[in-house]
Amino acid sequence: MTIQPSDSILIVDFGSQVTQLIARRVREAGVYSEIAPYTMAEAAFARMKPKGIILSGSPASVPDAGSPRAPQALFEAGIPILGICYGQQVMTEQLGGEVRPGHETGEGGEFGRAFLTVTQPCALFDGLWEVGERHQVWMSHGDKVTQFAPGFEIVATSDGAPFAVIADEARRFYGIQFHPEVVHTPDGAKLIANFTRHVCGLAGDWTMAEFRATKIAEIREQVGDGKVICGLSGGVDSAVAAVLIHEAIGEQLTCVFVDHGLMRQGEAEQVVSLFKGSYNIPLVHRDVEELFLSGLAEVTDPEAKRKFIGKTFIDVFEEEAKAIGGADFLAQGTLYPDVIESVSFTGGPSVTIKSHHNVGGLPARMNMKLVEPLRELFKDEVRELGRELGLPEAFVGRHPFPGPGLAIRIPGEVTKERCDILRKADAIYLEEIRNAGLYDAIWQAFAVLLPVKTVGVMGDARTYDSVCGLRAVTSTDGMTADVYPFDATFLTNVATRIVNEVRGINRVVYDYTSKPPGTIEWE
Ligand SMILES: Nc1ncnc2c1ncn2[C@@H]1O[C@H](COP(=O)(O)OP(=O)(O)OP(=O)(O)O)[C@@H](O)[C@H]1O
Ligand SMILES: O=c1[nH]c(=O)c2[nH+]cn([C@@H]3O[C@H](COP(=O)(O)O)[C@@H](O)[C@H]3O)c2[nH]1
Ligand SMILES: NC(=O)CC[C@H](N)C(=O)O
Ligand SMILES: [Mg+2]
């Protein structure tokens, strides 16, 4: 049995891309929550005895035959329920109301920013929204509720959704058509906090310290007296995972740093000395540059690179497991964004954007079982947990660096020579960022080496060399990102230094694409 606080919220997942954001908002309100796919919600309910339930959105459509339903027992448990988007629609249908598909009403849907007007007081709006006020929310639906279920009334309405918020205060059931969990609903986090605190009566005193205690208990239960190999990259996620697991199982843990020749300048030495200097956890440093670079020769497709790297990481971990007399578990610092971009959380219909090496890039055949204590968290929450665990700021504040390293920053063929060129340019860029005092204001910054040659003139001679792209973004969780707006003098200075100091690059460009529509990495 896993331990968990008795004061909890059960989130029933119908396959929305943003279900994890609901969990995150609940955590931000100081309340413990767990997500269960709708197929397993009844069992989770019996185990957790939650004080409230949230029903997520979904790509499915309630009027479609075979679309998911919540276990009917949840509506008879006498505890508050908040249905979001599909959650509102499915609750309405299951309690006797009506939902019609967009194509039937002929009105189309609402996608993006919308405004609603508050028409009645509601416990969700306490201390936040008054009757008659208009508020911005974020919508994403084609279907709509056309007749609410007995006991409900409308408490807020929008042009496209007359039933934007419906409430049955007697049963404490609430249905909202918009998405309070996304940042584009400015008051969304407060609405969710009103649900957990005012409606469900939870104190909001759950903390990262409790998350730490819960995960330690779970790791002990999962691992028993088995041995664990932990992939340690020097990044914040694996450093936090390693320290947490070490706290749980001590000497049963061995960390392995895979030096694949795709690291940044000086990084391998730094990671090893910083980790060994801070922790008394066994760390194996494997130099496998040749293995990775020879395998990557002539591989140019981004997904093929990622799959090869994912598989080769596992080969190395398995060799190390043998070297310590066998290990049953592989620990990784996998976070939620790695999971959602690679595969669907519930095995449902969300799409693969790119195969993160540690999730979608894993080989089908794996001898070790995964231990991934950070799998539900977002990066900024991992940093908070790192601080809770007392990790040095040098780990906690580091920019993320992808496991496949420079291989996905060199579109086209990856060679040692091209890695060396990129390492030099990247080091100059980061040095200038640090000197300008901008490192902490930027979420991630790096150089890419393009498979494009252009003509230049240097010292009156013609050059014909590669183009270097510079990228810098701000973000809170890596799911969305904005371009960092450097001033032109800064960029000009970096470009001049790179062209002057790095042989093989004669032109520098800056990437002005946000995410979406771009992604942070180029591959
Ligand atoms: N060079 C490496 N050696 C060993 N394990 C690695 C290496 N690179 C990545 N991993 C494993 O893959 C996981 C995912 O990599 P990812 O880059 O997302 O996380 P991270 O490196 O720990 O943190 P950050 O996101 O800050 O870079 C890591 O947590 C780690 O377990
Ligand atoms: O460990 C990792 N393995 C991967 O395969 C991988 N791909 C992208 N990233 C990192 O994830 C964040 C989001 O990146 P994208 O916008 O490029 O998907 C950014 O921080 C990326 O650096 C990875 N990290
Ligand atoms: N975001 C959602 O939950 C959408 C629900 C449903 N698919 C609709 O279009 O209305
Ligand atoms: Mg990393």
PDB file of N, CA, C and O in Angstrom, residues 419-476:
ATOM      1  N   CYS A 419      30.385  18.128 -33.504  1.00  0.00           N
ATOM      2  CA  CYS A 419      30.151  18.301 -32.054  1.00  0.00           C
ATOM      3  C   CYS A 419      31.156  19.289 -31.474  1.00  0.00           C
ATOM      4  O   CYS A 419      30.806  20.154 -30.665  1.00  0.00           O
ATOM      5  N   ASP A 420      32.430  19.166 -31.897  1.00  0.00           N
ATOM      6  CA  ASP A 420      33.463  20.068 -31.362  1.00  0.00           C
ATOM      7  C   ASP A 420      33.187  21.517 -31.750  1.00  0.00           C
ATOM      8  O   ASP A 420      33.360  22.429 -30.943  1.00  0.00           O
ATOM      9  N   ILE A 421      32.777  21.726 -33.005  1.00  0.00           N
ATOM     10  CA  ILE A 421      32.468  23.090 -33.455  1.00  0.00           C
ATOM     11  C   ILE A 421      31.318  23.653 -32.617  1.00  0.00           C
ATOM     12  O   ILE A 421      31.379  24.767 -32.088  1.00  0.00           O
ATOM     13  N   LEU A 422      30.264  22.842 -32.461  1.00  0.00           N
ATOM     14  CA  LEU A 422      29.096  23.318 -31.718  1.00  0.00           C
ATOM     15  C   LEU A 422      29.445  23.606 -30.258  1.00  0.00           C
ATOM     16  O   LEU A 422      28.991  24.599 -29.682  1.00  0.00           O
ATOM     17  N   ARG A 423      30.254  22.735 -29.652  1.00  0.00           N
ATOM     18  CA  ARG A 423      30.644  22.937 -28.246  1.00  0.00           C
ATOM     19  C   ARG A 423      31.281  24.308 -28.045  1.00  0.00           C
ATOM     20  O   ARG A 423      31.004  24.997 -27.071  1.00  0.00           O
ATOM     21  N   LYS A 424      32.155  24.692 -28.993  1.00  0.00           N
ATOM     22  CA  LYS A 424      32.843  25.987 -28.845  1.00  0.00           C
ATOM     23  C   LYS A 424      31.853  27.141 -28.941  1.00  0.00           C
ATOM     24  O   LYS A 424      31.897  28.079 -28.133  1.00  0.00           O
ATOM     25  N   ALA A 425      30.969  27.094 -29.940  1.00  0.00           N
ATOM     26  CA  ALA A 425      30.005  28.182 -30.121  1.00  0.00           C
ATOM     27  C   ALA A 425      29.076  28.283 -28.917  1.00  0.00           C
ATOM     28  O   ALA A 425      28.805  29.371 -28.398  1.00  0.00           O
ATOM     29  N   ASP A 426      28.611  27.128 -28.459  1.00  0.00           N
ATOM     30  CA  ASP A 426      27.679  27.084 -27.333  1.00  0.00           C
ATOM     31  C   ASP A 426      28.331  27.659 -26.067  1.00  0.00           C
ATOM     32  O   ASP A 426      27.692  28.385 -25.297  1.00  0.00           O
ATOM     33  N   ALA A 427      29.614  27.328 -25.871  1.00  0.00           N
ATOM     34  CA  ALA A 427      30.307  27.811 -24.670  1.00  0.00           C
ATOM     35  C   ALA A 427      30.431  29.336 -24.691  1.00  0.00           C
ATOM     36  O   ALA A 427      30.265  30.005 -23.663  1.00  0.00           O
ATOM     37  N   ILE A 428      30.702  29.899 -25.860  1.00  0.00           N
ATOM     38  CA  ILE A 428      30.812  31.359 -25.969  1.00  0.00           C
ATOM     39  C   ILE A 428      29.461  32.007 -25.649  1.00  0.00           C
ATOM     40  O   ILE A 428      29.362  32.966 -24.880  1.00  0.00           O
ATOM     41  N   TYR A 429      28.416  31.454 -26.236  1.00  0.00           N
ATOM     42  CA  TYR A 429      27.065  31.993 -26.034  1.00  0.00           C
ATOM     43  C   TYR A 429      26.704  31.985 -24.541  1.00  0.00           C
ATOM     44  O   TYR A 429      26.261  32.985 -23.973  1.00  0.00           O
ATOM     45  N   LEU A 430      26.945  30.847 -23.887  1.00  0.00           N
ATOM     46  CA  LEU A 430      26.581  30.751 -22.472  1.00  0.00           C
ATOM     47  C   LEU A 430      27.469  31.622 -21.595  1.00  0.00           C
ATOM     48  O   LEU A 430      27.019  32.190 -20.610  1.00  0.00           O
ATOM     49  N   GLU A 431      28.734  31.752 -21.986  1.00  0.00           N
ATOM     50  CA  GLU A 431      29.618  32.630 -21.212  1.00  0.00           C
ATOM     51  C   GLU A 431      29.108  34.072 -21.272  1.00  0.00           C
ATOM     52  O   GLU A 431      29.050  34.767 -20.252  1.00  0.00           O
ATOM     53  N   GLU A 432      28.697  34.506 -22.465  1.00  0.00           N
ATOM     54  CA  GLU A 432      28.183  35.874 -22.606  1.00  0.00           C
ATOM     55  C   GLU A 432      26.883  36.057 -21.821  1.00  0.00           C
ATOM     56  O   GLU A 432      26.648  37.104 -21.229  1.00  0.00           O
ATOM     57  N   ILE A 433      26.053  35.024 -21.824  1.00  0.00           N
ATOM     58  CA  ILE A 433      24.791  35.105 -21.070  1.00  0.00           C
ATOM     59  C   ILE A 433      25.085  35.248 -19.572  1.00  0.00           C
ATOM     60  O   ILE A 433      24.503  36.080 -18.880  1.00  0.00           O
ATOM     61  N   ARG A 434      26.036  34.458 -19.095  1.00  0.00           N
ATOM     62  CA  ARG A 434      26.397  34.548 -17.670  1.00  0.00           C
ATOM     63  C   ARG A 434      27.002  35.910 -17.363  1.00  0.00           C
ATOM     64  O   ARG A 434      26.632  36.549 -16.365  1.00  0.00           O
ATOM     65  N   ASN A 435      27.916  36.370 -18.219  1.00  0.00           N
ATOM     66  CA  ASN A 435      28.558  37.676 -17.968  1.00  0.00           C
ATOM     67  C   ASN A 435      27.548  38.807 -17.935  1.00  0.00           C
ATOM     68  O   ASN A 435      27.720  39.780 -17.219  1.00  0.00           O
ATOM     69  N   ALA A 436      26.485  38.677 -18.738  1.00  0.00           N
ATOM     70  CA  ALA A 436      25.471  39.732 -18.770  1.00  0.00           C
ATOM     71  C   ALA A 436      24.476  39.574 -17.615  1.00  0.00           C
ATOM     72  O   ALA A 436      23.537  40.359 -17.490  1.00  0.00           O
ATOM     73  N   GLY A 437      24.664  38.550 -16.774  1.00  0.00           N
ATOM     74  CA  GLY A 437      23.770  38.344 -15.625  1.00  0.00           C
ATOM     75  C   GLY A 437      22.393  37.855 -16.038  1.00  0.00           C
ATOM     76  O   GLY A 437      21.407  38.057 -15.322  1.00  0.00           O
ATOM     77  N   LEU A 438      22.305  37.199 -17.195  1.00  0.00           N
ATOM     78  CA  LEU A 438      20.988  36.801 -17.713  1.00  0.00           C
ATOM     79  C   LEU A 438      20.658  35.319 -17.500  1.00  0.00           C
ATOM     80  O   LEU A 438      19.547  34.889 -17.793  1.00  0.00           O
ATOM     81  N   TYR A 439      21.619  34.533 -16.988  1.00  0.00           N
ATOM     82  CA  TYR A 439      21.419  33.070 -16.939  1.00  0.00           C
ATOM     83  C   TYR A 439      20.116  32.690 -16.238  1.00  0.00           C
ATOM     84  O   TYR A 439      19.340  31.878 -16.736  1.00  0.00           O
ATOM     85  N   ASP A 440      19.865  33.309 -15.065  1.00  0.00           N
ATOM     86  CA  ASP A 440      18.685  32.906 -14.293  1.00  0.00           C
ATOM     87  C   ASP A 440      17.376  33.455 -14.851  1.00  0.00           C
ATOM     88  O   ASP A 440      16.302  32.972 -14.490  1.00  0.00           O
ATOM     89  N   ALA A 441      17.477  34.463 -15.717  1.00  0.00           N
ATOM     90  CA  ALA A 441      16.253  35.016 -16.303  1.00  0.00           C
ATOM     91  C   ALA A 441      15.795  34.180 -17.503  1.00  0.00           C
ATOM     92  O   ALA A 441      14.686  34.348 -17.994  1.00  0.00           O
ATOM     93  N   ILE A 442      16.686  33.302 -17.959  1.00  0.00           N
ATOM     94  CA  ILE A 442      16.397  32.499 -19.158  1.00  0.00           C
ATOM     95  C   ILE A 442      16.158  31.064 -18.719  1.00  0.00           C
ATOM     96  O   ILE A 442      16.840  30.545 -17.841  1.00  0.00           O
ATOM     97  N   TRP A 443      15.167  30.410 -19.353  1.00  0.00           N
ATOM     98  CA  TRP A 443      14.846  29.036 -18.946  1.00  0.00           C
ATOM     99  C   TRP A 443      15.834  28.047 -19.554  1.00  0.00           C
ATOM    100  O   TRP A 443      16.248  27.089 -18.927  1.00  0.00           O
ATOM    101  N   GLN A 444      16.185  28.322 -20.815  1.00  0.00           N
ATOM    102  CA  GLN A 444      17.113  27.435 -21.512  1.00  0.00           C
ATOM    103  C   GLN A 444      17.714  28.201 -22.676  1.00  0.00           C
ATOM    104  O   GLN A 444      16.998  28.904 -23.388  1.00  0.00           O
ATOM    105  N   ALA A 445      19.034  28.083 -22.869  1.00  0.00           N
ATOM    106  CA  ALA A 445      19.685  28.761 -23.993  1.00  0.00           C
ATOM    107  C   ALA A 445      20.738  27.838 -24.557  1.00  0.00           C
ATOM    108  O   ALA A 445      21.437  27.148 -23.809  1.00  0.00           O
ATOM    109  N   PHE A 446      20.840  27.798 -25.884  1.00  0.00           N
ATOM    110  CA  PHE A 446      21.828  26.918 -26.509  1.00  0.00           C
ATOM    111  C   PHE A 446      22.040  27.307 -27.958  1.00  0.00           C
ATOM    112  O   PHE A 446      21.245  28.048 -28.545  1.00  0.00           O
ATOM    113  N   ALA A 447      23.137  26.785 -28.512  1.00  0.00           N
ATOM    114  CA  ALA A 447      23.426  26.997 -29.932  1.00  0.00           C
ATOM    115  C   ALA A 447      23.095  25.720 -30.694  1.00  0.00           C
ATOM    116  O   ALA A 447      23.146  24.618 -30.133  1.00  0.00           O
ATOM    117  N   VAL A 448      22.723  25.862 -31.955  1.00  0.00           N
ATOM    118  CA  VAL A 448      22.555  24.703 -32.839  1.00  0.00           C
ATOM    119  C   VAL A 448      23.447  24.898 -34.064  1.00  0.00           C
ATOM    120  O   VAL A 448      23.747  26.035 -34.444  1.00  0.00           O
ATOM    121  N   LEU A 449      23.885  23.795 -34.644  1.00  0.00           N
ATOM    122  CA  LEU A 449      24.759  23.877 -35.818  1.00  0.00           C
ATOM    123  C   LEU A 449      23.984  23.364 -37.022  1.00  0.00           C
ATOM    124  O   LEU A 449      23.592  22.193 -37.059  1.00  0.00           O
ATOM    125  N   LEU A 450      23.750  24.241 -37.984  1.00  0.00           N
ATOM    126  CA  LEU A 450      22.871  23.882 -39.098  1.00  0.00           C
ATOM    127  C   LEU A 450      23.628  23.184 -40.226  1.00  0.00           C
ATOM    128  O   LEU A 450      24.800  23.475 -40.461  1.00  0.00           O
ATOM    129  N   PRO A 451      22.948  22.301 -40.930  1.00  0.00           N
ATOM    130  CA  PRO A 451      23.589  21.611 -42.053  1.00  0.00           C
ATOM    131  C   PRO A 451      23.511  22.468 -43.310  1.00  0.00           C
ATOM    132  O   PRO A 451      23.180  21.986 -44.383  1.00  0.00           O
ATOM    133  N   VAL A 452      23.797  23.742 -43.144  1.00  0.00           N
ATOM    134  CA  VAL A 452      23.698  24.696 -44.261  1.00  0.00           C
ATOM    135  C   VAL A 452      25.005  25.466 -44.293  1.00  0.00           C
ATOM    136  O   VAL A 452      25.460  25.945 -43.260  1.00  0.00           O
ATOM    137  N   LYS A 453      25.588  25.576 -45.484  1.00  0.00           N
ATOM    138  CA  LYS A 453      26.809  26.374 -45.605  1.00  0.00           C
ATOM    139  C   LYS A 453      26.493  27.654 -46.353  1.00  0.00           C
ATOM    140  O   LYS A 453      25.690  27.633 -47.302  1.00  0.00           O
ATOM    141  N   THR A 454      27.105  28.747 -45.937  1.00  0.00           N
ATOM    142  CA  THR A 454      26.893  30.006 -46.655  1.00  0.00           C
ATOM    143  C   THR A 454      28.256  30.645 -46.938  1.00  0.00           C
ATOM    144  O   THR A 454      29.267  30.277 -46.342  1.00  0.00           O
ATOM    145  N   VAL A 455      28.231  31.629 -47.837  1.00  0.00           N
ATOM    146  CA  VAL A 455      29.481  32.289 -48.231  1.00  0.00           C
ATOM    147  C   VAL A 455      29.728  33.505 -47.349  1.00  0.00           C
ATOM    148  O   VAL A 455      28.814  34.250 -47.027  1.00  0.00           O
ATOM    149  N   GLY A 456      30.968  33.670 -46.935  1.00  0.00           N
ATOM    150  CA  GLY A 456      31.346  34.843 -46.160  1.00  0.00           C
ATOM    151  C   GLY A 456      32.659  35.393 -46.670  1.00  0.00           C
ATOM    152  O   GLY A 456      33.282  34.823 -47.577  1.00  0.00           O
ATOM    153  N   VAL A 457      33.066  36.525 -46.093  1.00  0.00           N
ATOM    154  CA  VAL A 457      34.380  37.076 -46.440  1.00  0.00           C
ATOM    155  C   VAL A 457      35.080  37.458 -45.155  1.00  0.00           C
ATOM    156  O   VAL A 457      34.565  38.202 -44.336  1.00  0.00           O
ATOM    157  N   MET A 458      36.253  36.872 -44.962  1.00  0.00           N
ATOM    158  CA  MET A 458      37.009  37.161 -43.743  1.00  0.00           C
ATOM    159  C   MET A 458      38.452  37.431 -44.145  1.00  0.00           C
ATOM    160  O   MET A 458      39.069  36.612 -44.817  1.00  0.00           O
ATOM    161  N   GLY A 459      38.990  38.553 -43.714  1.00  0.00           N
ATOM    162  CA  GLY A 459      40.375  38.917 -44.057  1.00  0.00           C
ATOM    163  C   GLY A 459      40.567  38.912 -45.556  1.00  0.00           C
ATOM    164  O   GLY A 459      41.584  38.418 -46.049  1.00  0.00           O
ATOM    165  N   ASP A 460      39.557  39.456 -46.275  1.00  0.00           N
ATOM    166  CA  ASP A 460      39.594  39.540 -47.725  1.00  0.00           C
ATOM    167  C   ASP A 460      39.551  38.194 -48.430  1.00  0.00           C
ATOM    168  O   ASP A 460      39.665  38.120 -49.642  1.00  0.00           O
ATOM    169  N   ALA A 461      39.374  37.116 -47.658  1.00  0.00           N
ATOM    170  CA  ALA A 461      39.288  35.801 -48.316  1.00  0.00           C
ATOM    171  C   ALA A 461      37.851  35.298 -48.251  1.00  0.00           C
ATOM    172  O   ALA A 461      37.066  35.724 -47.404  1.00  0.00           O
ATOM    173  N   ARG A 462      37.523  34.436 -49.183  1.00  0.00           N
ATOM    174  CA  ARG A 462      36.186  33.858 -49.213  1.00  0.00           C
ATOM    175  C   ARG A 462      36.109  32.733 -48.187  1.00  0.00           C
ATOM    176  O   ARG A 462      37.047  31.942 -48.046  1.00  0.00           O
ATOM    177  N   THR A 463      34.969  32.663 -47.444  1.00  0.00           N
ATOM    178  CA  THR A 463      34.741  31.489 -46.590  1.00  0.00           C
ATOM    179  C   THR A 463      33.470  30.809 -47.068  1.00  0.00           C
ATOM    180  O   THR A 463      32.597  31.434 -47.673  1.00  0.00           O
ATOM    181  N   TYR A 464      33.382  29.513 -46.792  1.00  0.00           N
ATOM    182  CA  TYR A 464      32.181  28.765 -47.129  1.00  0.00           C
ATOM    183  C   TYR A 464      31.984  27.785 -45.974  1.00  0.00           C
ATOM    184  O   TYR A 464      32.554  26.700 -45.946  1.00  0.00           O
ATOM    185  N   ASP A 465      31.215  28.252 -44.960  1.00  0.00           N
ATOM    186  CA  ASP A 465      31.146  27.510 -43.702  1.00  0.00           C
ATOM    187  C   ASP A 465      29.714  27.392 -43.194  1.00  0.00           C
ATOM    188  O   ASP A 465      28.787  27.927 -43.795  1.00  0.00           O
ATOM    189  N   SER A 466      29.596  26.759 -42.039  1.00  0.00           N
ATOM    190  CA  SER A 466      28.259  26.449 -41.497  1.00  0.00           C
ATOM    191  C   SER A 466      27.611  27.641 -40.804  1.00  0.00           C
ATOM    192  O   SER A 466      28.292  28.559 -40.331  1.00  0.00           O
ATOM    193  N   VAL A 467      26.284  27.556 -40.697  1.00  0.00           N
ATOM    194  CA  VAL A 467      25.484  28.558 -39.981  1.00  0.00           C
ATOM    195  C   VAL A 467      25.220  28.041 -38.568  1.00  0.00           C
ATOM    196  O   VAL A 467      24.904  26.872 -38.370  1.00  0.00           O
ATOM    197  N   CYS A 468      25.337  28.948 -37.594  1.00  0.00           N
ATOM    198  CA  CYS A 468      25.029  28.608 -36.206  1.00  0.00           C
ATOM    199  C   CYS A 468      23.745  29.331 -35.821  1.00  0.00           C
ATOM    200  O   CYS A 468      23.599  30.526 -36.064  1.00  0.00           O
ATOM    201  N   GLY A 469      22.797  28.603 -35.226  1.00  0.00           N
ATOM    202  CA  GLY A 469      21.561  29.220 -34.743  1.00  0.00           C
ATOM    203  C   GLY A 469      21.630  29.366 -33.232  1.00  0.00           C
ATOM    204  O   GLY A 469      22.171  28.493 -32.550  1.00  0.00           O
ATOM    205  N   LEU A 470      21.108  30.479 -32.726  1.00  0.00           N
ATOM    206  CA  LEU A 470      21.068  30.669 -31.274  1.00  0.00           C
ATOM    207  C   LEU A 470      19.617  30.617 -30.814  1.00  0.00           C
ATOM    208  O   LEU A 470      18.728  31.171 -31.472  1.00  0.00           O
ATOM    209  N   ARG A 471      19.395  29.968 -29.680  1.00  0.00           N
ATOM    210  CA  ARG A 471      18.035  29.829 -29.146  1.00  0.00           C
ATOM    211  C   ARG A 471      18.068  30.220 -27.675  1.00  0.00           C
ATOM    212  O   ARG A 471      19.011  29.840 -26.954  1.00  0.00           O
ATOM    213  N   ALA A 472      17.080  30.973 -27.215  1.00  0.00           N
ATOM    214  CA  ALA A 472      16.918  31.239 -25.779  1.00  0.00           C
ATOM    215  C   ALA A 472      15.438  31.425 -25.529  1.00  0.00           C
ATOM    216  O   ALA A 472      14.764  32.141 -26.264  1.00  0.00           O
ATOM    217  N   VAL A 473      14.925  30.731 -24.508  1.00  0.00           N
ATOM    218  CA  VAL A 473      13.487  30.824 -24.235  1.00  0.00           C
ATOM    219  C   VAL A 473      13.222  31.018 -22.749  1.00  0.00           C
ATOM    220  O   VAL A 473      14.035  30.668 -21.898  1.00  0.00           O
ATOM    221  N   THR A 474      12.045  31.586 -22.488  1.00  0.00           N
ATOM    222  CA  THR A 474      11.529  31.622 -21.115  1.00  0.00           C
ATOM    223  C   THR A 474      10.370  30.632 -21.055  1.00  0.00           C
ATOM    224  O   THR A 474       9.685  30.401 -22.045  1.00  0.00           O
ATOM    225  N   SER A 475      10.174  30.035 -19.881  1.00  0.00           N
ATOM    226  CA  SER A 475       9.116  29.041 -19.722  1.00  0.00           C
ATOM    227  C   SER A 475       8.970  28.774 -18.237  1.00  0.00           C
ATOM    228  O   SER A 475       9.839  29.158 -17.447  1.00  0.00           O
ATOM    229  N   THR A 476       7.875  28.115 -17.843  1.00  0.00           N
ATOM    230  CA  THR A 476       7.856  27.648 -16.454  1.00  0.00           C
ATOM    231  C   THR A 476       7.942  26.134 -16.398  1.00  0.00           C
ATOM    232  O   THR A 476       8.433  25.578 -15.434  1.00  0.00           O
TER     233      THR A 476
END
